[in-house]
Amino acid sequence: AQSVTQLGSHVSVSEGALVLLRCNYSSSVPPYLFWYVQYPNQGLQLLLKYTSAATLVKGINGFEAEFKKSETSFHLTKPSAHMSDAAEYFCAVTSNDYKLSFGAGTTVTVRA
Amino acid sequence: GAGVSQSPSNKVTEKGKDVELRCDPISGHTALYWYRQSLGQGLEFLIYFQGNSAPDKSGLPSDRFSAERTGGSVSTLTIQRTQQEDSAVYLCASSLFQGKDTQYFGPGTRLTVL
């Protein structure tokens, strides 16, 4: 069985501030982990993925995430928020090779 | 290149009617997935195709839901005798191969059952 927990359904940050979105997973086998972003009325766009290579993963738009096995975490960060980062973010895990299990999502608002 | 496309983008139907949702995956992608996104349930896996076969239909909510894929390409998700609880955004994704390849998502079909 596999599952993901995203802590915080809403995060509000000031423009230029650090963005930190938390994701913890459970998996009975080594997981692959993903962060997707969803802009209003659009589908999901991949930000980055962890596939058991480097534990620090860099993605698009300045985002990165670190896989910490001891903490079963895969938190997403961006050093400096931009207005265009306002969106909903989903963490997902797969360990059975195809079925993605998603967290509940975190909505990010960016204050000017 | 072209991404995953879905049609229609919006569908409003009356309770009890049948609906068909279409997905065109990225050309050459062998695996195709359907997910459902609703306020109460979040993002849920529905069904997975490898080629034209569906090895895992475990996420289909009831026998009113069915899906097929033809020619290793286009897929159709059919919901018979729609109910109000079927209202959701239905997302399709494809990946090059099965396994842990990245899944690329389409824009979704928003289904509203009145």
XYZ file of C-alpha atoms in Angstrom:
226
model
C 0.000 0.000 0.000
C 1.132 3.524 -0.665
C -0.161 6.899 0.414
C 0.782 10.532 0.657
C -0.003 13.154 3.269
C 0.350 16.833 2.468
C 0.491 19.026 5.534
C -1.467 22.233 5.106
C -4.246 22.638 2.587
C -3.452 26.332 2.138
C -0.173 28.205 2.236
C 0.144 31.974 1.874
C 3.523 33.550 1.196
C 4.791 36.990 0.335
C 6.352 37.573 -3.038
C 10.075 36.891 -2.707
C 9.675 34.699 0.374
C 10.505 31.014 0.728
C 7.892 28.533 -0.412
C 7.823 25.272 1.587
C 5.235 22.588 0.892
C 5.335 19.461 3.014
C 4.775 15.912 1.822
C 5.147 12.660 3.744
C 4.688 9.279 2.157
C 4.208 5.686 3.134
C 5.235 2.857 0.891
C 6.112 -0.770 1.431
C 8.732 -0.671 -1.305
C 11.122 2.028 -2.510
C 8.894 4.705 -3.976
C 8.985 7.031 -6.884
C 7.776 10.461 -5.814
C 6.389 13.343 -7.825
C 5.281 16.921 -7.412
C 2.689 18.242 -9.835
C 1.253 21.755 -10.148
C -2.262 22.596 -11.301
C -3.214 26.059 -12.455
C -6.907 27.001 -12.498
C -8.918 25.050 -15.064
C -5.863 23.211 -16.305
C -4.457 19.719 -16.003
C -1.507 18.633 -13.909
C 1.996 19.670 -14.896
C 5.032 17.795 -13.597
C 7.382 19.938 -11.499
C 9.882 17.246 -10.575
C 10.270 13.578 -9.703
C 12.444 11.382 -7.516
C 13.460 8.048 -8.986
C 16.084 6.778 -6.521
C 19.015 8.619 -8.040
C 20.040 11.888 -6.378
C 18.100 12.696 -3.215
C 17.969 16.403 -4.053
C 15.870 16.865 -7.143
C 15.680 20.061 -9.144
C 12.621 20.825 -11.193
C 11.123 23.494 -13.345
C 10.397 27.085 -12.338
C 13.068 27.095 -9.625
C 11.486 24.376 -7.467
C 13.406 21.595 -5.804
C 12.616 18.766 -3.409
C 14.692 16.570 -1.131
C 13.973 12.890 -0.533
C 14.619 11.929 3.092
C 14.097 8.241 3.656
C 14.571 8.452 7.421
C 11.758 10.994 7.641
C 9.683 9.508 4.782
C 9.424 13.023 3.417
C 9.657 14.759 0.070
C 9.160 18.440 0.800
C 9.014 20.970 -2.036
C 10.793 24.317 -1.793
C 11.427 27.434 -3.801
C 13.720 30.122 -2.402
C 11.800 33.121 -3.728
C 8.088 33.072 -4.519
C 6.727 34.725 -7.625
C 3.152 35.760 -8.286
C 2.990 33.136 -11.023
C 3.538 30.397 -8.412
C -0.045 30.772 -7.201
C -1.578 27.390 -7.938
C -2.451 24.056 -6.354
C 0.378 21.615 -5.738
C 0.048 17.850 -5.459
C 2.520 15.339 -4.132
C 2.165 11.818 -5.533
C 3.758 8.420 -4.960
C 3.907 5.210 -6.906
C 5.428 1.939 -5.885
C 3.514 -0.497 -8.079
C 4.771 0.925 -11.318
C 1.749 2.765 -12.630
C -0.911 3.872 -10.163
C -0.228 7.319 -8.755
C -1.563 8.008 -5.277
C -2.015 11.722 -4.711
C -2.085 13.864 -1.636
C -5.012 16.168 -1.000
C -3.207 19.129 -2.466
C -1.896 22.437 -1.149
C -3.158 25.735 -2.536
C -0.507 28.433 -2.647
C -1.401 32.111 -2.669
C 1.275 34.747 -3.174
C 0.855 38.181 -1.601
C 2.298 41.193 -3.355
C 4.968 18.200 -29.691
C 1.298 17.798 -28.955
C 0.329 16.895 -25.436
C -2.556 14.831 -24.132
C -5.879 16.153 -25.351
C -9.334 15.515 -23.968
C -12.793 16.244 -25.251
C -15.155 17.725 -24.482
C -13.628 20.212 -22.074
C -16.987 20.635 -20.367
C -20.023 18.399 -20.346
C -23.346 19.101 -18.685
C -25.823 16.264 -18.646
C -29.010 15.251 -16.946
C -29.159 12.530 -14.354
C -29.711 9.156 -15.974
C -28.101 10.005 -19.304
C -24.999 8.267 -20.670
C -21.819 10.237 -21.409
C -18.614 9.492 -23.282
C -15.338 11.207 -22.522
C -12.466 11.018 -24.975
C -8.712 11.034 -24.471
C -6.003 11.339 -27.122
C -2.639 10.437 -25.595
C 0.752 11.645 -26.674
C 1.736 9.843 -29.858
C 3.799 6.746 -29.133
C 2.829 6.489 -25.484
C 1.893 2.902 -24.694
C 0.345 3.476 -21.269
C -2.811 5.472 -20.600
C -4.516 6.312 -17.324
C -7.812 7.798 -16.194
C -8.153 9.681 -12.919
C -11.039 11.540 -11.345
C -10.729 14.781 -9.402
C -13.594 15.751 -7.140
C -13.976 18.045 -4.160
C -14.774 15.312 -1.723
C -12.384 12.607 -2.896
C -9.408 14.459 -4.331
C -7.533 12.767 -7.171
C -8.457 9.108 -7.610
C -7.091 6.487 -9.967
C -9.755 4.889 -12.141
C -8.158 2.620 -14.743
C -4.876 1.887 -16.498
C -4.278 0.680 -20.051
C -1.165 -0.937 -21.434
C -1.733 -0.977 -25.150
C -5.386 -1.882 -25.594
C -5.547 -4.003 -22.456
C -6.664 -2.808 -19.044
C -4.706 -4.783 -16.430
C -6.111 -2.701 -13.591
C -9.716 -1.527 -13.463
C -9.794 -1.469 -9.700
C -10.540 2.231 -9.416
C -13.759 2.248 -11.429
C -16.423 3.268 -8.881
C -19.233 1.062 -10.175
C -20.317 -1.067 -13.114
C -21.817 2.061 -14.681
C -18.258 3.052 -15.567
C -16.383 1.441 -18.431
C -13.452 2.340 -20.629
C -11.841 1.101 -23.767
C -8.794 1.893 -25.801
C -8.445 1.187 -29.484
C -5.421 1.027 -31.749
C -3.170 1.591 -28.783
C -4.161 5.222 -28.934
C -7.511 6.900 -28.257
C -9.430 5.962 -25.137
C -13.065 6.502 -24.239
C -14.463 6.545 -20.725
C -18.185 5.857 -20.667
C -20.480 6.543 -17.754
C -23.938 5.042 -18.020
C -27.005 6.321 -16.189
C -25.106 9.243 -14.726
C -25.688 10.263 -11.132
C -25.012 13.590 -9.435
C -22.096 12.076 -7.536
C -20.388 11.462 -10.883
C -19.846 15.225 -11.215
C -16.094 15.761 -11.254
C -13.147 16.548 -13.486
C -11.976 13.480 -15.360
C -8.267 13.567 -16.144
C -6.437 11.422 -18.640
C -2.686 10.840 -18.607
C -0.240 8.911 -20.744
C 3.309 7.678 -20.354
C 5.848 6.288 -22.767
C 5.940 2.915 -21.122
C 4.429 1.342 -18.056
C 6.451 1.414 -14.943
C 7.536 4.578 -13.276
C 7.669 6.734 -16.362
C 6.359 10.240 -15.974
C 2.647 10.531 -16.547
C 1.645 13.521 -18.669
C -1.821 14.843 -18.011
C -4.438 16.340 -20.260
C -6.524 19.386 -19.329
C -9.449 17.277 -18.154
C -13.162 17.077 -18.855
C -15.416 18.796 -16.335
C -18.590 16.741 -15.996
C -21.648 18.239 -14.349
C -24.664 16.029 -13.750
C -27.837 17.976 -13.057
